[in-house]
Amino acid sequence: MKWIGVVLCFTLVSCAMVNVYITFPEEQIREAAEEIEGEIEGEPAGDTSYLQFIYGKVLYAEEITPEIKTDSPVIRQAKGKRKSWRKKIDEFKRKGYIGESNRYSVEILRLPEDPEVAREVKEIVRKENRERDVIIKELVRINNARLQEGKFREIFAEVKRKYAKKGEWIQLPSGKWVQKE
């Protein structure tokens, strides 16, 4: 009878499915956002130390957490598409038609009176948000971080607020829209 219990326990344990999800510290997600958005914005991602310049990243005595992967054909393609219409995005932001939301998307704040320009604003917002979604979903997929998609979006939105230029509209984490000073 004892053996039946052992066999039954072994059978149940061997049939169990194990999913492993990696939890990344916020700083690593922020670095990934700086790398991706900095490349699209065409601006440096922040202060760079001498060692960071030589080795490409900050060196630590021991790194325990896995590094976030930020490169894949899908991400490269999405970044390329976003770069291709970046000047239009910047123009529409300057004119106050669109702003950076707190969920890593651009939102239409007001439409121009010209129906052709209004159509163009809607189309560019749709395309930009689609490619941002592609980037987030691919980062989550290649890093097996499905449970952290919300955190990725939150931190990427924070980085986009940082890159916003004076006078552009940004949505604060509280939901309030303000012009960046």
CSV table of C-alpha atoms in Angstrom, one decimal:
chain,number,residue,atom,x,y,z
A,1,MET,CA,0.0,0.0,0.0
A,2,LYS,CA,2.9,2.3,0.8
A,3,TRP,CA,4.3,1.7,-2.7
A,4,ILE,CA,1.0,2.7,-4.3
A,5,GLY,CA,1.2,6.1,-2.5
A,6,VAL,CA,4.8,6.6,-3.6
A,7,VAL,CA,4.0,5.8,-7.2
A,8,LEU,CA,0.9,8.0,-7.1
A,9,CYS,CA,2.9,10.9,-5.7
A,10,PHE,CA,5.6,10.4,-8.3
A,11,THR,CA,3.0,10.3,-11.1
A,12,LEU,CA,1.4,13.5,-10.0
A,13,VAL,CA,4.7,15.3,-9.6
A,14,SER,CA,6.0,14.2,-13.0
A,15,CYS,CA,2.8,15.4,-14.7
A,16,ALA,CA,3.1,18.9,-13.2
A,17,MET,CA,3.9,21.7,-15.6
A,18,VAL,CA,6.4,24.2,-14.4
A,19,ASN,CA,6.5,27.8,-15.8
A,20,VAL,CA,9.5,30.0,-14.9
A,21,TYR,CA,9.0,33.7,-15.2
A,22,ILE,CA,11.9,36.0,-14.6
A,23,THR,CA,11.4,39.2,-12.7
A,24,PHE,CA,13.6,42.1,-13.8
A,25,PRO,CA,14.6,44.9,-11.5
A,26,GLU,CA,13.2,48.3,-12.5
A,27,GLU,CA,16.7,49.6,-13.3
A,28,GLN,CA,17.2,47.0,-15.9
A,29,ILE,CA,13.9,47.8,-17.5
A,30,ARG,CA,14.8,51.5,-17.4
A,31,GLU,CA,18.1,50.8,-19.1
A,32,ALA,CA,16.3,48.8,-21.8
A,33,ALA,CA,13.9,51.7,-22.4
A,34,GLU,CA,16.8,54.2,-22.5
A,35,GLU,CA,18.6,52.0,-25.1
A,36,ILE,CA,15.6,51.6,-27.4
A,37,GLU,CA,14.0,55.1,-27.1
A,38,GLY,CA,17.4,56.8,-27.1
A,39,GLU,CA,18.2,55.2,-30.4
A,40,ILE,CA,14.8,56.3,-31.9
A,41,GLU,CA,15.1,59.8,-30.4
A,42,GLY,CA,18.7,60.1,-31.7
A,43,GLU,CA,19.9,61.3,-28.4
A,44,PRO,CA,22.2,59.8,-25.8
A,45,ALA,CA,20.4,57.8,-23.2
A,46,GLY,CA,21.9,59.8,-20.3
A,47,ASP,CA,25.2,60.1,-18.5
A,48,THR,CA,27.9,57.7,-19.6
A,49,SER,CA,30.8,56.8,-17.4
A,50,TYR,CA,34.3,56.1,-18.7
A,51,LEU,CA,33.9,52.3,-18.0
A,52,GLN,CA,30.5,52.3,-19.5
A,53,PHE,CA,31.9,53.9,-22.7
A,54,ILE,CA,34.6,51.2,-23.0
A,55,TYR,CA,32.6,48.2,-22.0
A,56,GLY,CA,29.1,49.2,-23.0
A,57,LYS,CA,27.6,48.9,-19.6
A,58,VAL,CA,28.2,49.5,-16.0
A,59,LEU,CA,30.4,46.8,-14.5
A,60,TYR,CA,29.5,45.2,-11.2
A,61,ALA,CA,31.5,42.8,-9.0
A,62,GLU,CA,28.8,40.2,-9.5
A,63,GLU,CA,25.7,40.2,-11.6
A,64,ILE,CA,23.0,37.9,-10.2
A,65,THR,CA,20.0,38.9,-12.2
A,66,PRO,CA,19.7,38.0,-15.9
A,67,GLU,CA,20.3,40.8,-18.4
A,68,ILE,CA,17.3,42.1,-20.4
A,69,LYS,CA,17.5,41.2,-24.0
A,70,THR,CA,16.6,44.2,-26.2
A,71,ASP,CA,17.4,43.0,-29.7
A,72,SER,CA,15.5,40.9,-32.1
A,73,PRO,CA,14.5,41.2,-35.7
A,74,VAL,CA,11.0,42.2,-34.6
A,75,ILE,CA,12.3,45.0,-32.4
A,76,ARG,CA,14.7,46.2,-35.0
A,77,GLN,CA,11.9,46.4,-37.6
A,78,ALA,CA,9.6,48.3,-35.2
A,79,LYS,CA,12.4,50.8,-34.3
A,80,GLY,CA,13.1,51.3,-38.0
A,81,LYS,CA,9.4,52.0,-38.7
A,82,ARG,CA,9.2,54.5,-35.8
A,83,LYS,CA,12.3,56.3,-37.0
A,84,SER,CA,10.8,56.7,-40.4
A,85,TRP,CA,7.9,58.9,-39.2
A,86,ARG,CA,9.6,60.4,-36.1
A,87,LYS,CA,9.7,63.9,-37.7
A,88,LYS,CA,6.0,63.9,-38.2
A,89,ILE,CA,5.5,62.7,-34.6
A,90,ASP,CA,7.7,65.6,-33.4
A,91,GLU,CA,5.8,68.1,-35.6
A,92,PHE,CA,2.4,67.0,-34.3
A,93,LYS,CA,3.7,67.2,-30.7
A,94,ARG,CA,5.0,70.7,-31.3
A,95,LYS,CA,1.7,71.8,-32.6
A,96,GLY,CA,-0.1,70.3,-29.6
A,97,TYR,CA,-2.1,67.7,-31.6
A,98,ILE,CA,-0.7,64.7,-29.7
A,99,GLY,CA,1.1,63.9,-26.4
A,100,GLU,CA,2.8,61.1,-24.5
A,101,SER,CA,0.5,59.1,-22.3
A,102,ASN,CA,1.4,57.4,-19.1
A,103,ARG,CA,1.0,54.0,-20.7
A,104,TYR,CA,3.7,54.3,-23.4
A,105,SER,CA,1.4,55.4,-26.2
A,106,VAL,CA,0.7,58.7,-28.0
A,107,GLU,CA,-2.7,60.1,-27.7
A,108,ILE,CA,-4.6,62.7,-29.7
A,109,LEU,CA,-5.3,65.8,-27.6
A,110,ARG,CA,-6.9,67.8,-30.4
A,111,LEU,CA,-7.3,67.5,-34.1
A,112,PRO,CA,-6.4,70.2,-36.6
A,113,GLU,CA,-9.2,71.8,-38.5
A,114,ASP,CA,-7.8,70.7,-41.9
A,115,PRO,CA,-9.5,67.3,-42.5
A,116,GLU,CA,-6.5,66.0,-44.5
A,117,VAL,CA,-4.0,66.8,-41.7
A,118,ALA,CA,-6.5,65.4,-39.1
A,119,ARG,CA,-6.5,62.1,-41.0
A,120,GLU,CA,-2.7,62.1,-41.1
A,121,VAL,CA,-2.6,62.7,-37.3
A,122,LYS,CA,-4.9,59.8,-36.7
A,123,GLU,CA,-2.9,57.5,-39.0
A,124,ILE,CA,0.5,58.3,-37.5
A,125,VAL,CA,-0.8,57.8,-34.0
A,126,ARG,CA,-2.3,54.5,-34.9
A,127,LYS,CA,1.0,53.3,-36.6
A,128,GLU,CA,3.2,54.6,-33.7
A,129,ASN,CA,1.1,52.9,-31.0
A,130,ARG,CA,1.0,49.7,-33.0
A,131,GLU,CA,4.9,49.6,-33.2
A,132,ARG,CA,5.2,50.6,-29.5
A,133,ASP,CA,3.0,47.6,-28.7
A,134,VAL,CA,5.1,45.4,-30.9
A,135,ILE,CA,8.3,46.5,-29.0
A,136,ILE,CA,6.7,45.9,-25.6
A,137,LYS,CA,5.2,42.5,-26.5
A,138,GLU,CA,8.5,41.3,-28.1
A,139,LEU,CA,10.6,42.4,-25.0
A,140,VAL,CA,8.2,40.5,-22.8
A,141,ARG,CA,8.3,37.5,-25.0
A,142,ILE,CA,12.1,37.3,-25.5
A,143,ASN,CA,12.7,37.8,-21.8
A,144,ASN,CA,10.0,35.5,-20.6
A,145,ALA,CA,8.6,38.4,-18.5
A,146,ARG,CA,4.9,38.1,-19.2
A,147,LEU,CA,3.9,39.0,-15.7
A,148,GLN,CA,5.8,42.3,-16.0
A,149,GLU,CA,4.3,43.8,-19.1
A,150,GLY,CA,2.6,46.6,-17.1
A,151,LYS,CA,5.9,47.5,-15.4
A,152,PHE,CA,7.6,47.6,-18.8
A,153,ARG,CA,5.0,50.0,-20.1
A,154,GLU,CA,5.2,52.2,-17.0
A,155,ILE,CA,8.9,52.5,-17.2
A,156,PHE,CA,9.0,53.1,-21.0
A,157,ALA,CA,6.4,55.8,-20.5
A,158,GLU,CA,8.6,57.4,-17.8
A,159,VAL,CA,11.5,57.4,-20.3
A,160,LYS,CA,9.4,59.0,-23.0
A,161,ARG,CA,8.4,61.7,-20.6
A,162,LYS,CA,12.1,62.4,-20.0
A,163,TYR,CA,12.7,62.7,-23.7
A,164,ALA,CA,9.8,65.0,-24.2
A,165,LYS,CA,10.8,68.5,-25.3
A,166,LYS,CA,9.8,71.7,-23.5
A,167,GLY,CA,6.2,72.6,-24.4
A,168,GLU,CA,5.1,69.1,-25.4
A,169,TRP,CA,2.2,67.5,-23.7
A,170,ILE,CA,2.9,64.6,-21.3
A,171,GLN,CA,0.6,62.6,-19.0
A,172,LEU,CA,1.8,62.2,-15.5
A,173,PRO,CA,1.5,58.9,-13.7
A,174,SER,CA,-1.5,60.4,-11.9
A,175,GLY,CA,-3.3,60.8,-15.2
A,176,LYS,CA,-3.0,64.6,-15.4
A,177,TRP,CA,-1.9,66.2,-18.7
A,178,VAL,CA,0.7,68.9,-18.5
A,179,GLN,CA,3.1,70.7,-20.8
A,180,LYS,CA,6.7,69.9,-20.1
A,181,GLU,CA,8.7,72.7,-18.7
